[in-house]
mmCIF file of N, CA and C in Angstrom:
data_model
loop_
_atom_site.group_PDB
_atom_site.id
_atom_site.type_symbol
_atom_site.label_atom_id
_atom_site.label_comp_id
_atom_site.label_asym_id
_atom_site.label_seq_id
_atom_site.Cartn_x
_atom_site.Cartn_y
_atom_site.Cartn_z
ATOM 1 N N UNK V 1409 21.700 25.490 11.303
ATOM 2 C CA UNK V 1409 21.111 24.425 10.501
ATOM 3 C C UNK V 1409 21.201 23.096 11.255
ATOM 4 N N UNK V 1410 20.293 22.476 11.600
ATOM 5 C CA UNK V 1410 20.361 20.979 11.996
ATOM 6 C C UNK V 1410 21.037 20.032 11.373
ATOM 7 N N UNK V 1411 21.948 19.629 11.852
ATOM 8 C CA UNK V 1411 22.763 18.472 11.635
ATOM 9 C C UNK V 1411 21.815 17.153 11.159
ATOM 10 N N UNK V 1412 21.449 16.961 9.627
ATOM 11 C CA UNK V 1412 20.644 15.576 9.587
ATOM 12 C C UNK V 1412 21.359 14.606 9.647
ATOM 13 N N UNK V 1413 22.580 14.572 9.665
ATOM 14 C CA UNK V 1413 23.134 13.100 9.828
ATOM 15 C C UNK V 1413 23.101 12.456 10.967
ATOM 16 N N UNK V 1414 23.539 13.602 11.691
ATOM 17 C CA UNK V 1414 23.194 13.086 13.688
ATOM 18 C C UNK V 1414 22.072 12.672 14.041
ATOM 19 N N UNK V 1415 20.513 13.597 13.037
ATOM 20 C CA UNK V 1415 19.003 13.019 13.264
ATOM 21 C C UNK V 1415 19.176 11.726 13.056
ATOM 22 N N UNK V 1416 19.590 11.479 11.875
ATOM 23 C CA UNK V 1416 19.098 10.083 10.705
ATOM 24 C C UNK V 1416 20.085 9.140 11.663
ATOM 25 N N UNK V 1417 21.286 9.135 12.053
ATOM 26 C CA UNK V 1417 21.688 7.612 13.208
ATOM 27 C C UNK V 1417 21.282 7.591 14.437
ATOM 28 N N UNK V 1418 20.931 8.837 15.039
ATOM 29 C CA UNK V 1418 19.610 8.780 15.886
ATOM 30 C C UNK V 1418 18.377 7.708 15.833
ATOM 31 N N UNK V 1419 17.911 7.827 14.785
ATOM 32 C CA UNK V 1419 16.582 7.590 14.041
ATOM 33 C C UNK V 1419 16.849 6.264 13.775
ATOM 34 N N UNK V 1420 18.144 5.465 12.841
ATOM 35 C CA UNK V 1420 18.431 4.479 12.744
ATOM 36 C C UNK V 1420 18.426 3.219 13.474
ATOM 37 N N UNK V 1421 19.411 3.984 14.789
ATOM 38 C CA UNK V 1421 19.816 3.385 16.202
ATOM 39 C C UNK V 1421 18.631 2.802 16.443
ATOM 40 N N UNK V 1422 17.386 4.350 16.800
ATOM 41 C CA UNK V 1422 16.214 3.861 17.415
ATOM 42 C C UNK V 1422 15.094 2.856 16.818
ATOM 43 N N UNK V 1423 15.346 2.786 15.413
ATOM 44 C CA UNK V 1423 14.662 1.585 14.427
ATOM 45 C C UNK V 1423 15.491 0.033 14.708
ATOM 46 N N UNK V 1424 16.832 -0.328 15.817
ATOM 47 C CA UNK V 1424 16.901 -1.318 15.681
ATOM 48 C C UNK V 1424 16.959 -1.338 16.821
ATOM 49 N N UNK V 1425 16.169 -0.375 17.902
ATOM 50 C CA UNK V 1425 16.076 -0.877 18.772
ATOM 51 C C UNK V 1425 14.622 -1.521 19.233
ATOM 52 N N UNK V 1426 13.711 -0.678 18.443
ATOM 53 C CA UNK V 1426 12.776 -1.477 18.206
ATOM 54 C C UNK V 1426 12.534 -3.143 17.383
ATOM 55 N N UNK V 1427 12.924 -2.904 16.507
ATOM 56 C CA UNK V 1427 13.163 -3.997 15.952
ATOM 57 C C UNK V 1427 13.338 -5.248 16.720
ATOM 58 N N UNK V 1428 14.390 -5.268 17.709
ATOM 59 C CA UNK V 1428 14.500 -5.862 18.794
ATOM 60 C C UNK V 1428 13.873 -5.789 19.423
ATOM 61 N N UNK V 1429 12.960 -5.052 20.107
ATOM 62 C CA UNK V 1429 12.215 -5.385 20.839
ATOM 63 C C UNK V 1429 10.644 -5.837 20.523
ATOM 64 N N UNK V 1430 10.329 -5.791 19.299
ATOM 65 C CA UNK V 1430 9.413 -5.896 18.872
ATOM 66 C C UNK V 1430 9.700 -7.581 18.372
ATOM 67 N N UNK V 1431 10.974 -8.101 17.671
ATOM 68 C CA UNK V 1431 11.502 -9.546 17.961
ATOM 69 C C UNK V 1431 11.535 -10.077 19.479
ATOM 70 N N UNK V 1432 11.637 -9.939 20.686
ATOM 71 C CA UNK V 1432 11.462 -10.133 21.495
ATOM 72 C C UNK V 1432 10.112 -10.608 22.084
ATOM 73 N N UNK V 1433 8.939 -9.477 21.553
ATOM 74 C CA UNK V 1433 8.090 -9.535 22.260
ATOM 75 C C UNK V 1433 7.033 -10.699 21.202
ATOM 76 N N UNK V 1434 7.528 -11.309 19.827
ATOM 77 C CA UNK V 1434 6.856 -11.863 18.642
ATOM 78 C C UNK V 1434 7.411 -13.478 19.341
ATOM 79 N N UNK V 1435 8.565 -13.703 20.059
ATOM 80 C CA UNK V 1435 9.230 -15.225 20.787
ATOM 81 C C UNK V 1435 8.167 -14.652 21.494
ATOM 82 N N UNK V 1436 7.979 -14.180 22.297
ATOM 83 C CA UNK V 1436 7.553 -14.733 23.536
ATOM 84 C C UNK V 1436 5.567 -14.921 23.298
ATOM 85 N N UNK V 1437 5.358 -13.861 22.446
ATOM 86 C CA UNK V 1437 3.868 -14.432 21.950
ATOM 87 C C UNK V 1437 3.791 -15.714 21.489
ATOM 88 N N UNK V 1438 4.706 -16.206 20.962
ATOM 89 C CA UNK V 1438 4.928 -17.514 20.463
ATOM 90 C C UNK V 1438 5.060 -18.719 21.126
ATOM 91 N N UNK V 1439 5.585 -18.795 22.258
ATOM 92 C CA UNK V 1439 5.924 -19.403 23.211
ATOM 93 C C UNK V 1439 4.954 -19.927 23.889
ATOM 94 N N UNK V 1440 5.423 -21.621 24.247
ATOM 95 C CA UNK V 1440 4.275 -22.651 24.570
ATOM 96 C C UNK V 1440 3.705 -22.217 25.924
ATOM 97 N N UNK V 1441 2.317 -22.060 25.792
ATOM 98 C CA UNK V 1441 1.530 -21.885 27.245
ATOM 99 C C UNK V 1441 1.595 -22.900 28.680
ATOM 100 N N UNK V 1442 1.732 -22.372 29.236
ATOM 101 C CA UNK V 1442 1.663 -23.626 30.364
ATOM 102 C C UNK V 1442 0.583 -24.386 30.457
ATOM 103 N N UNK V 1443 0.476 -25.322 30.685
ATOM 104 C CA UNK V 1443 -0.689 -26.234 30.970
ATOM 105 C C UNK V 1443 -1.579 -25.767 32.562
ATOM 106 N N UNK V 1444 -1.386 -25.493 33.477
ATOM 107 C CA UNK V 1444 -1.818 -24.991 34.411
ATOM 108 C C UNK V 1444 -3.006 -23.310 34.130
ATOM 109 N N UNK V 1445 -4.082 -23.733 34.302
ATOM 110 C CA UNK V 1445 -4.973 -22.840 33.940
ATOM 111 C C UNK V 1445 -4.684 -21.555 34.659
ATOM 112 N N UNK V 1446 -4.573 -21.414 35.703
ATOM 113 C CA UNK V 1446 -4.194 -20.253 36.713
ATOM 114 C C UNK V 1446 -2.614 -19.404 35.927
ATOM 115 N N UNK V 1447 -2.265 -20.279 35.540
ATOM 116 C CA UNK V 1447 -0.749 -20.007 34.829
ATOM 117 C C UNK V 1447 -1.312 -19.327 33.060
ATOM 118 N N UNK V 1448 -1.991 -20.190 32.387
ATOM 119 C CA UNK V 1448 -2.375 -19.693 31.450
ATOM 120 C C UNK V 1448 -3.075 -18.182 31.460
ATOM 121 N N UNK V 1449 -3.773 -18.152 32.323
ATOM 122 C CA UNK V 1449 -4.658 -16.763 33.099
ATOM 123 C C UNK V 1449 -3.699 -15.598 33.029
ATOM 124 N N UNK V 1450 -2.084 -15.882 33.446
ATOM 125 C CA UNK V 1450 -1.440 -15.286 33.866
ATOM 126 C C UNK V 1450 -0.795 -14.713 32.610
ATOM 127 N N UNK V 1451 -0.592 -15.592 32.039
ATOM 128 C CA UNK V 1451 0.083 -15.436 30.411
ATOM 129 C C UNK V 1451 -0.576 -14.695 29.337
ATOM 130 N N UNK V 1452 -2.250 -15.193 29.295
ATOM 131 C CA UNK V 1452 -2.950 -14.325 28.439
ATOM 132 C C UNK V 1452 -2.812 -13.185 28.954
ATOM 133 N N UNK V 1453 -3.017 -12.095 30.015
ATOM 134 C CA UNK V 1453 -3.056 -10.796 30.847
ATOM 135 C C UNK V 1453 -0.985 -10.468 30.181
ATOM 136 N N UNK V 1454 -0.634 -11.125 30.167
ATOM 137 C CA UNK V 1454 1.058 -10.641 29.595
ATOM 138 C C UNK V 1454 1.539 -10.339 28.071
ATOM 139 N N UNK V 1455 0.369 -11.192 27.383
ATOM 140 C CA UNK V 1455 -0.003 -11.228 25.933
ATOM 141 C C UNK V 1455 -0.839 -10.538 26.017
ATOM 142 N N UNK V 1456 -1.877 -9.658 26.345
ATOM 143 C CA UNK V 1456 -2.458 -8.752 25.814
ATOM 144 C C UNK V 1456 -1.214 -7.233 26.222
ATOM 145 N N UNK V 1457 -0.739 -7.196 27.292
ATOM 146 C CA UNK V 1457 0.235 -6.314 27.326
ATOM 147 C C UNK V 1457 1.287 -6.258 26.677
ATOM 148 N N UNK V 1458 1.703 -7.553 26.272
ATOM 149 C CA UNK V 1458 3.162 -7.533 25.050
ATOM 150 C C UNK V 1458 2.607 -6.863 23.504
ATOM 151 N N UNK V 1459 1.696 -7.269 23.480
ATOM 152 C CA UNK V 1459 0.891 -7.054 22.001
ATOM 153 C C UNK V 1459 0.491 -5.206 22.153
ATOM 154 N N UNK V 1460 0.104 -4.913 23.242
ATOM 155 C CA UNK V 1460 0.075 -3.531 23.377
ATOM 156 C C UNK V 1460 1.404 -2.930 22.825
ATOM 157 N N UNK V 1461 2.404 -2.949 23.378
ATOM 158 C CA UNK V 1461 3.721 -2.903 23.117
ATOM 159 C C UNK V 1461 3.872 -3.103 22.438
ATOM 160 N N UNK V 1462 3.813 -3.844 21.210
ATOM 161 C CA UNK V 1462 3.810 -4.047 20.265
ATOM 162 C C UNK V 1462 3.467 -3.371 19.379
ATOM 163 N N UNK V 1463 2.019 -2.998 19.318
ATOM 164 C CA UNK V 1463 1.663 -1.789 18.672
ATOM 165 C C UNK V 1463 1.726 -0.808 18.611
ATOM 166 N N UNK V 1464 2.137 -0.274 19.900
ATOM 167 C CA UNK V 1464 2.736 1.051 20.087
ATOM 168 C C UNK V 1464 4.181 0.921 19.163
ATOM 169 N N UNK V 1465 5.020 0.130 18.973
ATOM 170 C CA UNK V 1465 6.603 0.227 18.370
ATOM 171 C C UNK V 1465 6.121 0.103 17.072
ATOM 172 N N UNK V 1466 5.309 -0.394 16.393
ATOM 173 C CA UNK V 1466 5.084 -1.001 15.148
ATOM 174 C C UNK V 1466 4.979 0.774 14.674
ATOM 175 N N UNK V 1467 3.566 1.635 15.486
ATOM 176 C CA UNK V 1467 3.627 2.997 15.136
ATOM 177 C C UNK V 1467 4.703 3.841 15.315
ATOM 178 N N UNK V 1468 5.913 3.489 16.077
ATOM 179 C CA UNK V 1468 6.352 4.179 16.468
ATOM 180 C C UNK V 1468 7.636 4.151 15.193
ATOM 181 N N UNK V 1469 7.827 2.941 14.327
ATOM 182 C CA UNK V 1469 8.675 2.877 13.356
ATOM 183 C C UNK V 1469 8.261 3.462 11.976
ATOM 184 N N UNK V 1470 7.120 3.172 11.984
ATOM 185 C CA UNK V 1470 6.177 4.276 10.998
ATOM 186 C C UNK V 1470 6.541 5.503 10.889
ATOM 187 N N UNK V 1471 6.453 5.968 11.930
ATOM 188 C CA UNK V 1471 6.878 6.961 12.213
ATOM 189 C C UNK V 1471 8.093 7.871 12.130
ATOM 190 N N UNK V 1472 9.234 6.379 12.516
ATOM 191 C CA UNK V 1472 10.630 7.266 12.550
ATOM 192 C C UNK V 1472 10.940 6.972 10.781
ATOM 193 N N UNK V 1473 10.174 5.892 10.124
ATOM 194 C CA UNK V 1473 10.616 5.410 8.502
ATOM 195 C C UNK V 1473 10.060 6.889 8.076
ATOM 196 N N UNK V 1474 8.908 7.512 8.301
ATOM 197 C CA UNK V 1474 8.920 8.314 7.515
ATOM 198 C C UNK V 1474 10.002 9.560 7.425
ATOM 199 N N UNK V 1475 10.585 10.093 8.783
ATOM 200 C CA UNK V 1475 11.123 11.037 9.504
ATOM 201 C C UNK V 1475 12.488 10.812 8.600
ATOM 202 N N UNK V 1476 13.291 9.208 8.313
ATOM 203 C CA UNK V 1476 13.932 9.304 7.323
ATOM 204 C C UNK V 1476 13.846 9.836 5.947
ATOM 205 N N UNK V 1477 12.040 9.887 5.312
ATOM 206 C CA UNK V 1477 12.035 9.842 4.355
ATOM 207 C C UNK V 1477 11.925 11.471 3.877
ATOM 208 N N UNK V 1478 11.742 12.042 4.879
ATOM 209 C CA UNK V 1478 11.769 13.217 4.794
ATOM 210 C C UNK V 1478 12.933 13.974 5.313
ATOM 211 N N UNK V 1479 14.252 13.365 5.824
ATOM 212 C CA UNK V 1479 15.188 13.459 5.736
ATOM 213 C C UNK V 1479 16.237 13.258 4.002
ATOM 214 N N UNK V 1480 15.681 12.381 3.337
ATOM 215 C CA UNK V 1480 15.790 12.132 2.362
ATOM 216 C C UNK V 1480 15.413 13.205 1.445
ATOM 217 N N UNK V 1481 14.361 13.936 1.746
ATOM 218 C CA UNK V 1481 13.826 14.607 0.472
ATOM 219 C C UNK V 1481 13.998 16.086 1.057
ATOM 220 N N UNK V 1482 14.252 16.385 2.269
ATOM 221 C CA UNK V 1482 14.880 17.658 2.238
ATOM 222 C C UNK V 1482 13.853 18.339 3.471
ATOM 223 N N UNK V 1483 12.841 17.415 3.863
ATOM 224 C CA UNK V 1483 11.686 18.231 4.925
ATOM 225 C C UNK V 1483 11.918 17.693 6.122
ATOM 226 N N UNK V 1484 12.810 17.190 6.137
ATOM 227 C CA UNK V 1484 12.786 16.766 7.615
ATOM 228 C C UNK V 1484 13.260 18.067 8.705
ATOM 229 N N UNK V 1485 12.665 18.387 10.018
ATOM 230 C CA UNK V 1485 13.266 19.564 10.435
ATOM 231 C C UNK V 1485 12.170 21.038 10.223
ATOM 232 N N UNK V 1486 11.430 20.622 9.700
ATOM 233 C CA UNK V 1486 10.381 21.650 9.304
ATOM 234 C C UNK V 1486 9.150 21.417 9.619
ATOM 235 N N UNK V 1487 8.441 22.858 10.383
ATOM 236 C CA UNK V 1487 7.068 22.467 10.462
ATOM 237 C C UNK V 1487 5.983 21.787 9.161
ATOM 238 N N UNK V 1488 5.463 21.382 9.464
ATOM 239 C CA UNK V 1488 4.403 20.522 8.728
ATOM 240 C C UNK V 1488 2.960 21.753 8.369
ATOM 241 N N UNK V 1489 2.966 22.310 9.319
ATOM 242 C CA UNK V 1489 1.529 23.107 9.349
ATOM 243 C C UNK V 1489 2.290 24.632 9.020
ATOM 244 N N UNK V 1490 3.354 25.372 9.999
ATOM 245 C CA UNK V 1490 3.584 26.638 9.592
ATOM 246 C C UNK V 1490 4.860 27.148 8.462
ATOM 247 N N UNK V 1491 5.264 25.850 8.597
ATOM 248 C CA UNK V 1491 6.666 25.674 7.617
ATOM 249 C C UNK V 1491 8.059 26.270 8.229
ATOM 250 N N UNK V 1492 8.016 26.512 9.408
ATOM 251 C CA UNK V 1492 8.985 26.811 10.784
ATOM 252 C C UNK V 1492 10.030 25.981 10.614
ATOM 253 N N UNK V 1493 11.272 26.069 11.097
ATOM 254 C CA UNK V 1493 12.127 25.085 11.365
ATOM 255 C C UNK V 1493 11.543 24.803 12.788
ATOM 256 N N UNK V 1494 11.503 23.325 12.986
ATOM 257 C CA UNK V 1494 11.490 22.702 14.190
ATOM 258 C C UNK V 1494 12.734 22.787 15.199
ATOM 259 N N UNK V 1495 12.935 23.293 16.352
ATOM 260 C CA UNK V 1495 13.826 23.142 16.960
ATOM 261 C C UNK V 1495 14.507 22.100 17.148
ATOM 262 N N UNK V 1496 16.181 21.917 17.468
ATOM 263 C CA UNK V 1496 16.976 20.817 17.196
ATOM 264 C C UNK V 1496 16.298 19.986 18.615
ATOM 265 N N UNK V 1497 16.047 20.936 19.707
ATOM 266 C CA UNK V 1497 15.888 20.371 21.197
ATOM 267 C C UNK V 1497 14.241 19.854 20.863
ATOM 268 N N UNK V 1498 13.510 19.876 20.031
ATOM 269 C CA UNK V 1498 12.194 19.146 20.277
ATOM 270 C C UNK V 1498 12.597 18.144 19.594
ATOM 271 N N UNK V 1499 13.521 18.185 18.197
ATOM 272 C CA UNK V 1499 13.720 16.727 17.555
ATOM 273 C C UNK V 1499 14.550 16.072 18.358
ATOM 274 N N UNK V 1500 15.236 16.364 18.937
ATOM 275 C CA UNK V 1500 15.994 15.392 20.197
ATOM 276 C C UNK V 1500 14.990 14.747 20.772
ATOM 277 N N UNK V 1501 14.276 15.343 21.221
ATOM 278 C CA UNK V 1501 12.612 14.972 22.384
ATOM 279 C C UNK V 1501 12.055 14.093 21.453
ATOM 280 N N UNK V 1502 11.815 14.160 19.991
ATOM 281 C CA UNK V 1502 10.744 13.343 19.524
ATOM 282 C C UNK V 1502 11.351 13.619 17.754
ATOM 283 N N UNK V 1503 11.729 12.324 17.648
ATOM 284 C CA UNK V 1503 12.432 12.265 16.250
ATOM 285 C C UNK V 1503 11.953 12.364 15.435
ATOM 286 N N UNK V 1504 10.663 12.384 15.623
ATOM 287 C CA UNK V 1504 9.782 12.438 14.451
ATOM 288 C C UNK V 1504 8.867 13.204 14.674
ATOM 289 N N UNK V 1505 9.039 14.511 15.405
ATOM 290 C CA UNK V 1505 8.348 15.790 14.896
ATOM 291 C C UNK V 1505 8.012 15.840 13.958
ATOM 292 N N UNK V 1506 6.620 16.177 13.435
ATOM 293 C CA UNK V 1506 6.199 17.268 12.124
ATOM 294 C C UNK V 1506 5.648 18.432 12.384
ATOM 295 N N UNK V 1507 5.691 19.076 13.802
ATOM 296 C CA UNK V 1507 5.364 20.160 14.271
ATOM 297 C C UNK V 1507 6.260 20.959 15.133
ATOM 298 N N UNK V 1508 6.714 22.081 14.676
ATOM 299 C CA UNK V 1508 7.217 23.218 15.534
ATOM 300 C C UNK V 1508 6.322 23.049 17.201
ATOM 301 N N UNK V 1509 6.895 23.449 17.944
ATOM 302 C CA UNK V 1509 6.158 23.760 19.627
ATOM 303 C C UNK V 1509 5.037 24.135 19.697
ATOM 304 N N UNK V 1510 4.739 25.809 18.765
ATOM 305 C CA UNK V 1510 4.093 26.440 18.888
ATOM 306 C C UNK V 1510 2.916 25.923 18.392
ATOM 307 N N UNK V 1511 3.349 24.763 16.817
ATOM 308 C CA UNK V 1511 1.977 24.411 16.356
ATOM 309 C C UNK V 1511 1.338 23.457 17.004
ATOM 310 N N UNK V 1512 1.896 22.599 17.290
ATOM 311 C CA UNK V 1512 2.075 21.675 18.449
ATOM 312 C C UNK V 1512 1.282 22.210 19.864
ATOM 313 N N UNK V 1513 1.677 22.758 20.357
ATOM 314 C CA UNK V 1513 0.885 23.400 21.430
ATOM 315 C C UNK V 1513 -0.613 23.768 20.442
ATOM 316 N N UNK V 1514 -0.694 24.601 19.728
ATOM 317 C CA UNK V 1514 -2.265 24.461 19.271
ATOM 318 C C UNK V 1514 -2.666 23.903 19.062
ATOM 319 N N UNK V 1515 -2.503 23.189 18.739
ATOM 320 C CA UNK V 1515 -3.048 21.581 17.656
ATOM 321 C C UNK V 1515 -3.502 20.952 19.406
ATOM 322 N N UNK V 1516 -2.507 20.992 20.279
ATOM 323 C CA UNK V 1516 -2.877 19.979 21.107
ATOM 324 C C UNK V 1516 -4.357 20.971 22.048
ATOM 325 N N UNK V 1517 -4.046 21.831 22.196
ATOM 326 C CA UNK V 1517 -5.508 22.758 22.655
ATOM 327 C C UNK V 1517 -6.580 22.791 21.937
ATOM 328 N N UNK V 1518 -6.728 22.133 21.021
ATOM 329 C CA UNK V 1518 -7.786 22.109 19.790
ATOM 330 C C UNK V 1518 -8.310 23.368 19.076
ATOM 331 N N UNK V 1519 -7.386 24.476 19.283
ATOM 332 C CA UNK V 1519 -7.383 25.615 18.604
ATOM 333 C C UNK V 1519 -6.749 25.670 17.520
ATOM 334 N N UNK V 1520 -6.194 24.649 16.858
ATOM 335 C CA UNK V 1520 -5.822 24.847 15.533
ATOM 336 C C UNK V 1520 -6.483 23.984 14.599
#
């Protein structure tokens, strides 16, 4: 049986580490532009990449909030599509599995 407590401060940890970094990257969007146009040039090209980053963590907490919430209600750990237990070594890999390997592998071949 998978240990959910070890998932869920896993999962926790990794929600404040985003958090932080997603505070990190909200200062520095914020932060006064240089006056030097060549410099500004430089800054917008760093702000469209921080903001990338950004959105990627924003999904990526989505993600782990739900993984709690289904830790909460008893599905966390279980396939989504075949109703499998998910292996402990793929939720290590990705905390927020909702797919066993196998479904996973189909799904990603577009055979499922």
């Amino acid at each position: 049986m998978t240990d959910l407590s070890h998932f869920k401060k896993m999962i926790e940890a990794r929600l404040v580490e985003l958090g932080g970094r997603m505070q990190d990257i909200e200062t520095e969007l914020e932060s006064p532009k240089p006056k030097d146009l060549g410099d500004q040039a430089i800054d917008l090209e760093d702000d469209e990449v921080l903001e990338g980053i950004g959105r990627v963590s924003q999904k990526e907490v989505a993600l782990l909030q739900n993984a709690l919430a289904e830790i909460a209600n008893g599905s966390y750990g279980f396939c989504k599509k075949c109703g499998g237990p998910i292996s402990e070594a793929r939720l290590q890999a990705v905390l927020y599995a909702v797919l066993c390997r196998d479904c996973a592998q189909i799904a990603q071949s577009g055979k499922g």
